[in-house]
mmCIF file with all atom_site columns, C-alpha atoms in Angstrom:
data_model
loop_
_atom_site.group_PDB
_atom_site.id
_atom_site.type_symbol
_atom_site.label_atom_id
_atom_site.label_alt_id
_atom_site.label_comp_id
_atom_site.label_asym_id
_atom_site.label_entity_id
_atom_site.label_seq_id
_atom_site.pdbx_PDB_ins_code
_atom_site.Cartn_x
_atom_site.Cartn_y
_atom_site.Cartn_z
_atom_site.occupancy
_atom_site.B_iso_or_equiv
_atom_site.pdbx_formal_charge
_atom_site.auth_seq_id
_atom_site.auth_comp_id
_atom_site.auth_asym_id
_atom_site.auth_atom_id
_atom_site.pdbx_PDB_model_num
ATOM 1   C CA . MET A 1 1   ? 9.741   33.502 -0.191  1.00 0.00 ? 1   MET A CA 1
ATOM 2   C CA . ARG A 1 2   ? 12.336  32.198 2.262   1.00 0.00 ? 2   ARG A CA 1
ATOM 3   C CA . SER A 1 3   ? 10.443  28.949 2.816   1.00 0.00 ? 3   SER A CA 1
ATOM 4   C CA . PHE A 1 4   ? 10.605  28.300 -0.954  1.00 0.00 ? 4   PHE A CA 1
ATOM 5   C CA . LEU A 1 5   ? 14.226  29.409 -1.310  1.00 0.00 ? 5   LEU A CA 1
ATOM 6   C CA . ALA A 1 6   ? 15.726  27.042 1.288   1.00 0.00 ? 6   ALA A CA 1
ATOM 7   C CA . PRO A 1 7   ? 14.255  23.834 -0.201  1.00 0.00 ? 7   PRO A CA 1
ATOM 8   C CA . LEU A 1 8   ? 15.125  25.044 -3.700  1.00 0.00 ? 8   LEU A CA 1
ATOM 9   C CA . ILE A 1 9   ? 18.780  25.570 -2.757  1.00 0.00 ? 9   ILE A CA 1
ATOM 10  C CA . PHE A 1 10  ? 18.875  22.124 -1.120  1.00 0.00 ? 10  PHE A CA 1
ATOM 11  C CA . VAL A 1 11  ? 17.355  20.503 -4.217  1.00 0.00 ? 11  VAL A CA 1
ATOM 12  C CA . LEU A 1 12  ? 19.774  22.335 -6.517  1.00 0.00 ? 12  LEU A CA 1
ATOM 13  C CA . MET A 1 13  ? 22.765  21.202 -4.450  1.00 0.00 ? 13  MET A CA 1
ATOM 14  C CA . ALA A 1 14  ? 21.511  17.613 -4.292  1.00 0.00 ? 14  ALA A CA 1
ATOM 15  C CA . TYR A 1 15  ? 21.024  17.470 -8.032  1.00 0.00 ? 15  TYR A CA 1
ATOM 16  C CA . ALA A 1 16  ? 24.258  19.233 -8.950  1.00 0.00 ? 16  ALA A CA 1
ATOM 17  C CA . ALA A 1 17  ? 26.142  15.935 -8.935  1.00 0.00 ? 17  ALA A CA 1
ATOM 18  C CA . CYS A 1 18  ? 23.790  14.212 -11.407 1.00 0.00 ? 18  CYS A CA 1
ATOM 19  C CA . THR A 1 19  ? 25.482  12.694 -14.396 1.00 0.00 ? 19  THR A CA 1
ATOM 20  C CA . PRO A 1 20  ? 24.046  10.062 -16.782 1.00 0.00 ? 20  PRO A CA 1
ATOM 21  C CA . PRO A 1 21  ? 23.006  9.401  -20.149 1.00 0.00 ? 21  PRO A CA 1
ATOM 22  C CA . ASP A 1 22  ? 25.318  7.799  -22.671 1.00 0.00 ? 22  ASP A CA 1
ATOM 23  C CA . GLU A 1 23  ? 22.259  5.698  -23.349 1.00 0.00 ? 23  GLU A CA 1
ATOM 24  C CA . VAL A 1 24  ? 21.816  6.149  -19.601 1.00 0.00 ? 24  VAL A CA 1
ATOM 25  C CA . ARG A 1 25  ? 25.242  4.626  -18.897 1.00 0.00 ? 25  ARG A CA 1
ATOM 26  C CA . LEU A 1 26  ? 23.435  1.817  -17.218 1.00 0.00 ? 26  LEU A CA 1
ATOM 27  C CA . GLN A 1 27  ? 23.245  -1.081 -19.610 1.00 0.00 ? 27  GLN A CA 1
ATOM 28  C CA . ASN A 1 28  ? 25.746  -3.067 -17.545 1.00 0.00 ? 28  ASN A CA 1
ATOM 29  C CA . TYR A 1 29  ? 25.147  -1.136 -14.322 1.00 0.00 ? 29  TYR A CA 1
ATOM 30  C CA . ILE A 1 30  ? 23.909  -3.490 -11.597 1.00 0.00 ? 30  ILE A CA 1
ATOM 31  C CA . GLU A 1 31  ? 23.741  -1.216 -8.557  1.00 0.00 ? 31  GLU A CA 1
ATOM 32  C CA . PRO A 1 32  ? 20.560  0.700  -7.682  1.00 0.00 ? 32  PRO A CA 1
ATOM 33  C CA . ALA A 1 33  ? 20.465  4.155  -9.243  1.00 0.00 ? 33  ALA A CA 1
ATOM 34  C CA . ALA A 1 34  ? 20.354  5.663  -5.741  1.00 0.00 ? 34  ALA A CA 1
ATOM 35  C CA . ASP A 1 35  ? 23.948  4.508  -5.224  1.00 0.00 ? 35  ASP A CA 1
ATOM 36  C CA . GLY A 1 36  ? 25.098  6.561  -8.215  1.00 0.00 ? 36  GLY A CA 1
ATOM 37  C CA . PHE A 1 37  ? 24.542  10.184 -9.086  1.00 0.00 ? 37  PHE A CA 1
ATOM 38  C CA . TYR A 1 38  ? 20.997  10.101 -10.396 1.00 0.00 ? 38  TYR A CA 1
ATOM 39  C CA . ALA A 1 39  ? 18.240  12.643 -9.943  1.00 0.00 ? 39  ALA A CA 1
ATOM 40  C CA . GLN A 1 40  ? 15.510  11.645 -7.512  1.00 0.00 ? 40  GLN A CA 1
ATOM 41  C CA . VAL A 1 41  ? 11.860  12.383 -8.165  1.00 0.00 ? 41  VAL A CA 1
ATOM 42  C CA . PRO A 1 42  ? 10.960  14.567 -5.158  1.00 0.00 ? 42  PRO A CA 1
ATOM 43  C CA . VAL A 1 43  ? 9.686   12.376 -2.338  1.00 0.00 ? 43  VAL A CA 1
ATOM 44  C CA . CYS A 1 44  ? 6.922   14.828 -1.561  1.00 0.00 ? 44  CYS A CA 1
ATOM 45  C CA . TYR A 1 45  ? 5.717   14.699 -5.155  1.00 0.00 ? 45  TYR A CA 1
ATOM 46  C CA . TYR A 1 46  ? 5.680   10.938 -5.393  1.00 0.00 ? 46  TYR A CA 1
ATOM 47  C CA . PRO A 1 47  ? 5.829   8.691  -2.307  1.00 0.00 ? 47  PRO A CA 1
ATOM 48  C CA . GLY A 1 48  ? 8.747   6.332  -2.677  1.00 0.00 ? 48  GLY A CA 1
ATOM 49  C CA . ARG A 1 49  ? 12.321  6.525  -3.866  1.00 0.00 ? 49  ARG A CA 1
ATOM 50  C CA . ILE A 1 50  ? 12.204  6.839  -7.653  1.00 0.00 ? 50  ILE A CA 1
ATOM 51  C CA . PHE A 1 51  ? 15.342  7.908  -9.483  1.00 0.00 ? 51  PHE A CA 1
ATOM 52  C CA . LEU A 1 52  ? 16.110  8.649  -13.095 1.00 0.00 ? 52  LEU A CA 1
ATOM 53  C CA . GLY A 1 53  ? 18.195  5.657  -14.082 1.00 0.00 ? 53  GLY A CA 1
ATOM 54  C CA . ASP A 1 54  ? 16.170  3.141  -12.055 1.00 0.00 ? 54  ASP A CA 1
ATOM 55  C CA . SER A 1 55  ? 15.733  -0.232 -13.705 1.00 0.00 ? 55  SER A CA 1
ATOM 56  C CA . TYR A 1 56  ? 12.153  -1.134 -14.542 1.00 0.00 ? 56  TYR A CA 1
ATOM 57  C CA . SER A 1 57  ? 12.119  -3.743 -11.754 1.00 0.00 ? 57  SER A CA 1
ATOM 58  C CA . ASP A 1 58  ? 13.405  -1.181 -9.206  1.00 0.00 ? 58  ASP A CA 1
ATOM 59  C CA . PHE A 1 59  ? 10.794  1.290  -10.426 1.00 0.00 ? 59  PHE A CA 1
ATOM 60  C CA . ARG A 1 60  ? 7.986   -1.296 -10.103 1.00 0.00 ? 60  ARG A CA 1
ATOM 61  C CA . HIS A 1 61  ? 9.228   -2.268 -6.644  1.00 0.00 ? 61  HIS A CA 1
ATOM 62  C CA . GLN A 1 62  ? 8.802   1.360  -5.540  1.00 0.00 ? 62  GLN A CA 1
ATOM 63  C CA . THR A 1 63  ? 5.496   1.807  -7.383  1.00 0.00 ? 63  THR A CA 1
ATOM 64  C CA . SER A 1 64  ? 3.768   -1.519 -6.833  1.00 0.00 ? 64  SER A CA 1
ATOM 65  C CA . GLU A 1 65  ? 0.465   0.242  -6.069  1.00 0.00 ? 65  GLU A CA 1
ATOM 66  C CA . LEU A 1 66  ? 0.345   1.816  -9.541  1.00 0.00 ? 66  LEU A CA 1
ATOM 67  C CA . ARG A 1 67  ? -1.843  0.207  -12.186 1.00 0.00 ? 67  ARG A CA 1
ATOM 68  C CA . GLU A 1 68  ? -0.333  0.156  -15.686 1.00 0.00 ? 68  GLU A CA 1
ATOM 69  C CA . THR A 1 69  ? -2.899  1.171  -18.306 1.00 0.00 ? 69  THR A CA 1
ATOM 70  C CA . ALA A 1 70  ? -0.850  1.336  -21.516 1.00 0.00 ? 70  ALA A CA 1
ATOM 71  C CA . SER A 1 71  ? 2.548   0.508  -22.959 1.00 0.00 ? 71  SER A CA 1
ATOM 72  C CA . THR A 1 72  ? 4.056   1.748  -26.216 1.00 0.00 ? 72  THR A CA 1
ATOM 73  C CA . GLU A 1 73  ? 7.447   0.995  -27.766 1.00 0.00 ? 73  GLU A CA 1
ATOM 74  C CA . THR A 1 74  ? 9.154   3.410  -30.132 1.00 0.00 ? 74  THR A CA 1
ATOM 75  C CA . ASP A 1 75  ? 11.227  2.442  -33.152 1.00 0.00 ? 75  ASP A CA 1
ATOM 76  C CA . CYS A 1 76  ? 14.320  3.639  -31.287 1.00 0.00 ? 76  CYS A CA 1
ATOM 77  C CA . GLY A 1 77  ? 13.830  1.243  -28.353 1.00 0.00 ? 77  GLY A CA 1
ATOM 78  C CA . ILE A 1 78  ? 12.124  3.482  -25.822 1.00 0.00 ? 78  ILE A CA 1
ATOM 79  C CA . VAL A 1 79  ? 9.257   1.926  -23.906 1.00 0.00 ? 79  VAL A CA 1
ATOM 80  C CA . LYS A 1 80  ? 6.631   4.418  -22.765 1.00 0.00 ? 80  LYS A CA 1
ATOM 81  C CA . ARG A 1 81  ? 4.311   3.255  -19.971 1.00 0.00 ? 81  ARG A CA 1
ATOM 82  C CA . GLU A 1 82  ? 1.252   4.935  -18.478 1.00 0.00 ? 82  GLU A CA 1
ATOM 83  C CA . PHE A 1 83  ? 0.109   4.342  -14.895 1.00 0.00 ? 83  PHE A CA 1
ATOM 84  C CA . ILE A 1 84  ? -2.833  5.476  -12.794 1.00 0.00 ? 84  ILE A CA 1
ATOM 85  C CA . THR A 1 85  ? -2.167  6.243  -9.141  1.00 0.00 ? 85  THR A CA 1
ATOM 86  C CA . ALA A 1 86  ? -4.392  5.230  -6.250  1.00 0.00 ? 86  ALA A CA 1
ATOM 87  C CA . ARG A 1 87  ? -5.571  8.841  -5.919  1.00 0.00 ? 87  ARG A CA 1
ATOM 88  C CA . ARG A 1 88  ? -7.194  8.611  -9.390  1.00 0.00 ? 88  ARG A CA 1
ATOM 89  C CA . ASP A 1 89  ? -6.559  12.297 -10.083 1.00 0.00 ? 89  ASP A CA 1
ATOM 90  C CA . THR A 1 90  ? -2.952  11.642 -11.151 1.00 0.00 ? 90  THR A CA 1
ATOM 91  C CA . THR A 1 91  ? -1.507  9.761  -14.099 1.00 0.00 ? 91  THR A CA 1
ATOM 92  C CA . LEU A 1 92  ? 2.151   8.898  -14.474 1.00 0.00 ? 92  LEU A CA 1
ATOM 93  C CA . ASN A 1 93  ? 3.868   8.523  -17.854 1.00 0.00 ? 93  ASN A CA 1
ATOM 94  C CA . CYS A 1 94  ? 7.334   7.014  -17.819 1.00 0.00 ? 94  CYS A CA 1
ATOM 95  C CA . SER A 1 95  ? 9.872   6.332  -20.552 1.00 0.00 ? 95  SER A CA 1
ATOM 96  C CA . PHE A 1 96  ? 12.470  3.575  -20.253 1.00 0.00 ? 96  PHE A CA 1
ATOM 97  C CA . LYS A 1 97  ? 15.532  3.149  -22.452 1.00 0.00 ? 97  LYS A CA 1
ATOM 98  C CA . ASN A 1 98  ? 17.729  0.054  -22.165 1.00 0.00 ? 98  ASN A CA 1
ATOM 99  C CA . GLY A 1 99  ? 15.473  -0.924 -19.281 1.00 0.00 ? 99  GLY A CA 1
ATOM 100 C CA . ARG A 1 100 ? 16.224  2.273  -17.312 1.00 0.00 ? 100 ARG A CA 1
ATOM 101 C CA . LEU A 1 101 ? 13.951  5.205  -16.428 1.00 0.00 ? 101 LEU A CA 1
ATOM 102 C CA . ILE A 1 102 ? 14.913  8.246  -18.516 1.00 0.00 ? 102 ILE A CA 1
ATOM 103 C CA . TYR A 1 103 ? 11.779  10.408 -18.234 1.00 0.00 ? 103 TYR A CA 1
ATOM 104 C CA . LEU A 1 104 ? 8.822   10.770 -15.889 1.00 0.00 ? 104 LEU A CA 1
ATOM 105 C CA . GLU A 1 105 ? 5.762   12.972 -16.308 1.00 0.00 ? 105 GLU A CA 1
ATOM 106 C CA . SER A 1 106 ? 2.987   13.230 -13.750 1.00 0.00 ? 106 SER A CA 1
ATOM 107 C CA . LYS A 1 107 ? -0.308  15.012 -14.402 1.00 0.00 ? 107 LYS A CA 1
ATOM 108 C CA . THR A 1 108 ? -2.611  15.872 -11.506 1.00 0.00 ? 108 THR A CA 1
ATOM 109 C CA . ILE A 1 109 ? -6.124  17.168 -12.164 1.00 0.00 ? 109 ILE A CA 1
ATOM 110 C CA . LEU A 1 110 ? -7.158  19.859 -9.679  1.00 0.00 ? 110 LEU A CA 1
ATOM 111 C CA . SER A 1 111 ? -10.368 19.205 -7.728  1.00 0.00 ? 111 SER A CA 1
ATOM 112 C CA . GLN A 1 112 ? -11.559 22.667 -8.823  1.00 0.00 ? 112 GLN A CA 1
ATOM 113 C CA . ASP A 1 113 ? -10.396 25.252 -11.347 1.00 0.00 ? 113 ASP A CA 1
ATOM 114 C CA . CYS A 1 114 ? -8.199  27.978 -9.826  1.00 0.00 ? 114 CYS A CA 1
ATOM 115 C CA . ALA A 1 115 ? -7.827  31.577 -10.976 1.00 0.00 ? 115 ALA A CA 1
ATOM 116 C CA . SER A 1 116 ? -4.223  31.977 -9.771  1.00 0.00 ? 116 SER A CA 1
ATOM 117 C CA . ALA A 1 117 ? -1.127  29.809 -9.516  1.00 0.00 ? 117 ALA A CA 1
ATOM 118 C CA . ALA A 1 118 ? -0.949  30.512 -5.772  1.00 0.00 ? 118 ALA A CA 1
ATOM 119 C CA . GLU A 1 119 ? -4.515  29.230 -5.348  1.00 0.00 ? 119 GLU A CA 1
ATOM 120 C CA . ALA A 1 120 ? -3.722  26.102 -7.393  1.00 0.00 ? 120 ALA A CA 1
ATOM 121 C CA . CYS A 1 121 ? -0.551  25.306 -5.423  1.00 0.00 ? 121 CYS A CA 1
ATOM 122 C CA . GLU A 1 122 ? -2.360  25.938 -2.140  1.00 0.00 ? 122 GLU A CA 1
ATOM 123 C CA . LEU A 1 123 ? -5.077  23.488 -3.221  1.00 0.00 ? 123 LEU A CA 1
ATOM 124 C CA . LEU A 1 124 ? -2.389  20.876 -3.975  1.00 0.00 ? 124 LEU A CA 1
ATOM 125 C CA . GLY A 1 125 ? -0.250  21.773 -0.945  1.00 0.00 ? 125 GLY A CA 1
ATOM 126 C CA . GLU A 1 126 ? -1.619  19.110 1.374   1.00 0.00 ? 126 GLU A CA 1
ATOM 127 C CA . ASN A 1 127 ? -0.586  16.304 -0.991  1.00 0.00 ? 127 ASN A CA 1
ATOM 128 C CA . TYR A 1 128 ? 2.492   18.047 -2.429  1.00 0.00 ? 128 TYR A CA 1
ATOM 129 C CA . PRO A 1 129 ? 4.214   20.079 0.297   1.00 0.00 ? 129 PRO A CA 1
ATOM 130 C CA . CYS A 1 130 ? 7.279   20.451 -1.946  1.00 0.00 ? 130 CYS A CA 1
ATOM 131 C CA . LEU A 1 131 ? 5.369   23.065 -3.944  1.00 0.00 ? 131 LEU A CA 1
ATOM 132 C CA . GLY A 1 132 ? 5.876   25.483 -1.039  1.00 0.00 ? 132 GLY A CA 1
ATOM 133 C CA . GLU A 1 133 ? 5.477   29.017 -2.325  1.00 0.00 ? 133 GLU A CA 1
ATOM 134 C CA . LEU A 1 134 ? 5.908   28.044 -5.962  1.00 0.00 ? 134 LEU A CA 1
ATOM 135 C CA . GLY A 1 135 ? 2.448   29.371 -6.861  1.00 0.00 ? 135 GLY A CA 1
ATOM 136 C CA . ILE A 1 136 ? 3.219   32.773 -5.339  1.00 0.00 ? 136 ILE A CA 1
ATOM 137 C CA . TRP A 1 137 ? 6.501   32.864 -7.278  1.00 0.00 ? 137 TRP A CA 1
ATOM 138 C CA . MET A 1 138 ? 4.668   31.956 -10.523 1.00 0.00 ? 138 MET A CA 1
ATOM 139 C CA . ASP A 1 139 ? 2.092   34.696 -9.953  1.00 0.00 ? 139 ASP A CA 1
ATOM 140 C CA . ASN A 1 140 ? 4.846   37.248 -9.191  1.00 0.00 ? 140 ASN A CA 1
ATOM 141 C CA . GLN A 1 141 ? 6.764   36.206 -12.326 1.00 0.00 ? 141 GLN A CA 1
ATOM 142 C CA . GLN A 1 142 ? 3.531   36.071 -14.363 1.00 0.00 ? 142 GLN A CA 1
ATOM 143 C CA . THR A 1 143 ? 4.346   32.566 -15.568 1.00 0.00 ? 143 THR A CA 1
ATOM 144 C CA . ASP A 1 144 ? 2.702   29.184 -15.317 1.00 0.00 ? 144 ASP A CA 1
ATOM 145 C CA . THR A 1 145 ? 5.987   27.216 -15.437 1.00 0.00 ? 145 THR A CA 1
ATOM 146 C CA . PHE A 1 146 ? 8.975   26.677 -13.180 1.00 0.00 ? 146 PHE A CA 1
ATOM 147 C CA . ARG A 1 147 ? 11.809  24.946 -15.028 1.00 0.00 ? 147 ARG A CA 1
ATOM 148 C CA . ARG A 1 148 ? 15.391  24.212 -14.145 1.00 0.00 ? 148 ARG A CA 1
ATOM 149 C CA . ALA A 1 149 ? 18.045  22.412 -16.113 1.00 0.00 ? 149 ALA A CA 1
ATOM 150 C CA . GLU A 1 150 ? 21.199  20.676 -14.957 1.00 0.00 ? 150 GLU A CA 1
ATOM 151 C CA . ASP A 1 151 ? 23.977  19.185 -17.078 1.00 0.00 ? 151 ASP A CA 1
ATOM 152 C CA . ALA A 1 152 ? 22.191  15.892 -17.598 1.00 0.00 ? 152 ALA A CA 1
ATOM 153 C CA . PHE A 1 153 ? 18.491  16.494 -16.933 1.00 0.00 ? 153 PHE A CA 1
ATOM 154 C CA . ALA A 1 154 ? 15.696  19.033 -16.705 1.00 0.00 ? 154 ALA A CA 1
ATOM 155 C CA . GLU A 1 155 ? 12.843  19.353 -14.228 1.00 0.00 ? 155 GLU A CA 1
ATOM 156 C CA . GLU A 1 156 ? 9.622   21.319 -14.653 1.00 0.00 ? 156 GLU A CA 1
ATOM 157 C CA . PHE A 1 157 ? 6.430   22.176 -12.787 1.00 0.00 ? 157 PHE A CA 1
ATOM 158 C CA . LYS A 1 158 ? 3.708   23.534 -15.095 1.00 0.00 ? 158 LYS A CA 1
ATOM 159 C CA . LEU A 1 159 ? 0.161   24.633 -14.320 1.00 0.00 ? 159 LEU A CA 1
ATOM 160 C CA . VAL A 1 160 ? -2.148  23.993 -17.285 1.00 0.00 ? 160 VAL A CA 1
ATOM 161 C CA . ARG A 1 161 ? -5.124  26.215 -18.010 1.00 0.00 ? 161 ARG A CA 1
ATOM 162 C CA . ASN A 1 162 ? -8.684  25.158 -18.764 1.00 0.00 ? 162 ASN A CA 1
ATOM 163 C CA . GLY A 1 163 ? -9.818  28.341 -20.479 1.00 0.00 ? 163 GLY A CA 1
ATOM 164 C CA . LYS A 1 164 ? -9.032  31.200 -18.082 1.00 0.00 ? 164 LYS A CA 1
ATOM 165 C CA . ASN A 1 165 ? -8.363  29.084 -14.977 1.00 0.00 ? 165 ASN A CA 1
ATOM 166 C CA . PHE A 1 166 ? -5.791  26.477 -13.998 1.00 0.00 ? 166 PHE A CA 1
ATOM 167 C CA . GLY A 1 167 ? -7.129  22.920 -14.101 1.00 0.00 ? 167 GLY A CA 1
ATOM 168 C CA . SER A 1 168 ? -4.088  20.665 -13.668 1.00 0.00 ? 168 SER A CA 1
ATOM 169 C CA . LEU A 1 169 ? -0.448  20.465 -12.613 1.00 0.00 ? 169 LEU A CA 1
ATOM 170 C CA . VAL A 1 170 ? 2.144   18.680 -14.736 1.00 0.00 ? 170 VAL A CA 1
ATOM 171 C CA . TYR A 1 171 ? 5.497   17.661 -13.252 1.00 0.00 ? 171 TYR A CA 1
ATOM 172 C CA . ARG A 1 172 ? 8.289   16.475 -15.571 1.00 0.00 ? 172 ARG A CA 1
ATOM 173 C CA . ILE A 1 173 ? 11.801  15.246 -14.966 1.00 0.00 ? 173 ILE A CA 1
ATOM 174 C CA . GLY A 1 174 ? 14.011  13.638 -17.580 1.00 0.00 ? 174 GLY A CA 1
ATOM 175 C CA . TYR A 1 175 ? 17.419  13.301 -19.122 1.00 0.00 ? 175 TYR A CA 1
ATOM 176 C CA . PHE A 1 176 ? 18.310  15.408 -22.142 1.00 0.00 ? 176 PHE A CA 1
ATOM 177 C CA . ASP A 1 177 ? 17.759  12.810 -24.814 1.00 0.00 ? 177 ASP A CA 1
ATOM 178 C CA . ASP A 1 178 ? 15.870  12.456 -28.063 1.00 0.00 ? 178 ASP A CA 1
ATOM 179 C CA . TYR A 1 179 ? 13.129  9.977  -27.271 1.00 0.00 ? 179 TYR A CA 1
ATOM 180 C CA . ASP A 1 180 ? 10.403  11.246 -29.589 1.00 0.00 ? 180 ASP A CA 1
ATOM 181 C CA . CYS A 1 181 ? 10.422  8.526  -32.230 1.00 0.00 ? 181 CYS A CA 1
ATOM 182 C CA . ASP A 1 182 ? 7.723   6.690  -34.142 1.00 0.00 ? 182 ASP A CA 1
ATOM 183 C CA . THR A 1 183 ? 5.725   4.392  -31.880 1.00 0.00 ? 183 THR A CA 1
ATOM 184 C CA . ASN A 1 184 ? 4.289   0.903  -32.140 1.00 0.00 ? 184 ASN A CA 1
ATOM 185 C CA . ASN A 1 185 ? 1.402   0.318  -29.722 1.00 0.00 ? 185 ASN A CA 1
ATOM 186 C CA . HIS A 1 186 ? 1.710   -2.593 -27.262 1.00 0.00 ? 186 HIS A CA 1
ATOM 187 C CA . SER A 1 187 ? -1.234  -1.815 -24.965 1.00 0.00 ? 187 SER A CA 1
#
């Protein structure tokens, strides 16, 4: 449990300073989001430096290996984009408002179904060392979700079941914002 607790405390302290929205407070912001107080997508979960608040061009610079498969724009100006990673078992869904990243969701399909959260996290551990002992914690708490919320954003790891077993891991991080509007497809 200690190996999970130390990184968790570090992550909580690092994220404690996060501020944004106000329509992401970035419409006229020209500095990279990393220079402000913006939550970073964990490096071990996605290689590269992606931050909530990144401009689309900064995001694409960090994710140039991703292939965009779909794009949808909502009536309230949010652009939702879907990407496939090089590993092919992971898709990335991102929402941009005013040209800035406000939400990221990653879904990773497990190579085999797992009966316990600990087994699922161990299977993913080589690619995602930030999971640490999260699976053991989930099994002890009898939950399939780890969620934390700060003042400006929430982050969540969720194991999704296929019947009785776990078949995928979903990671979400996003600002508290209402971005579920009607959509117009621009694929």
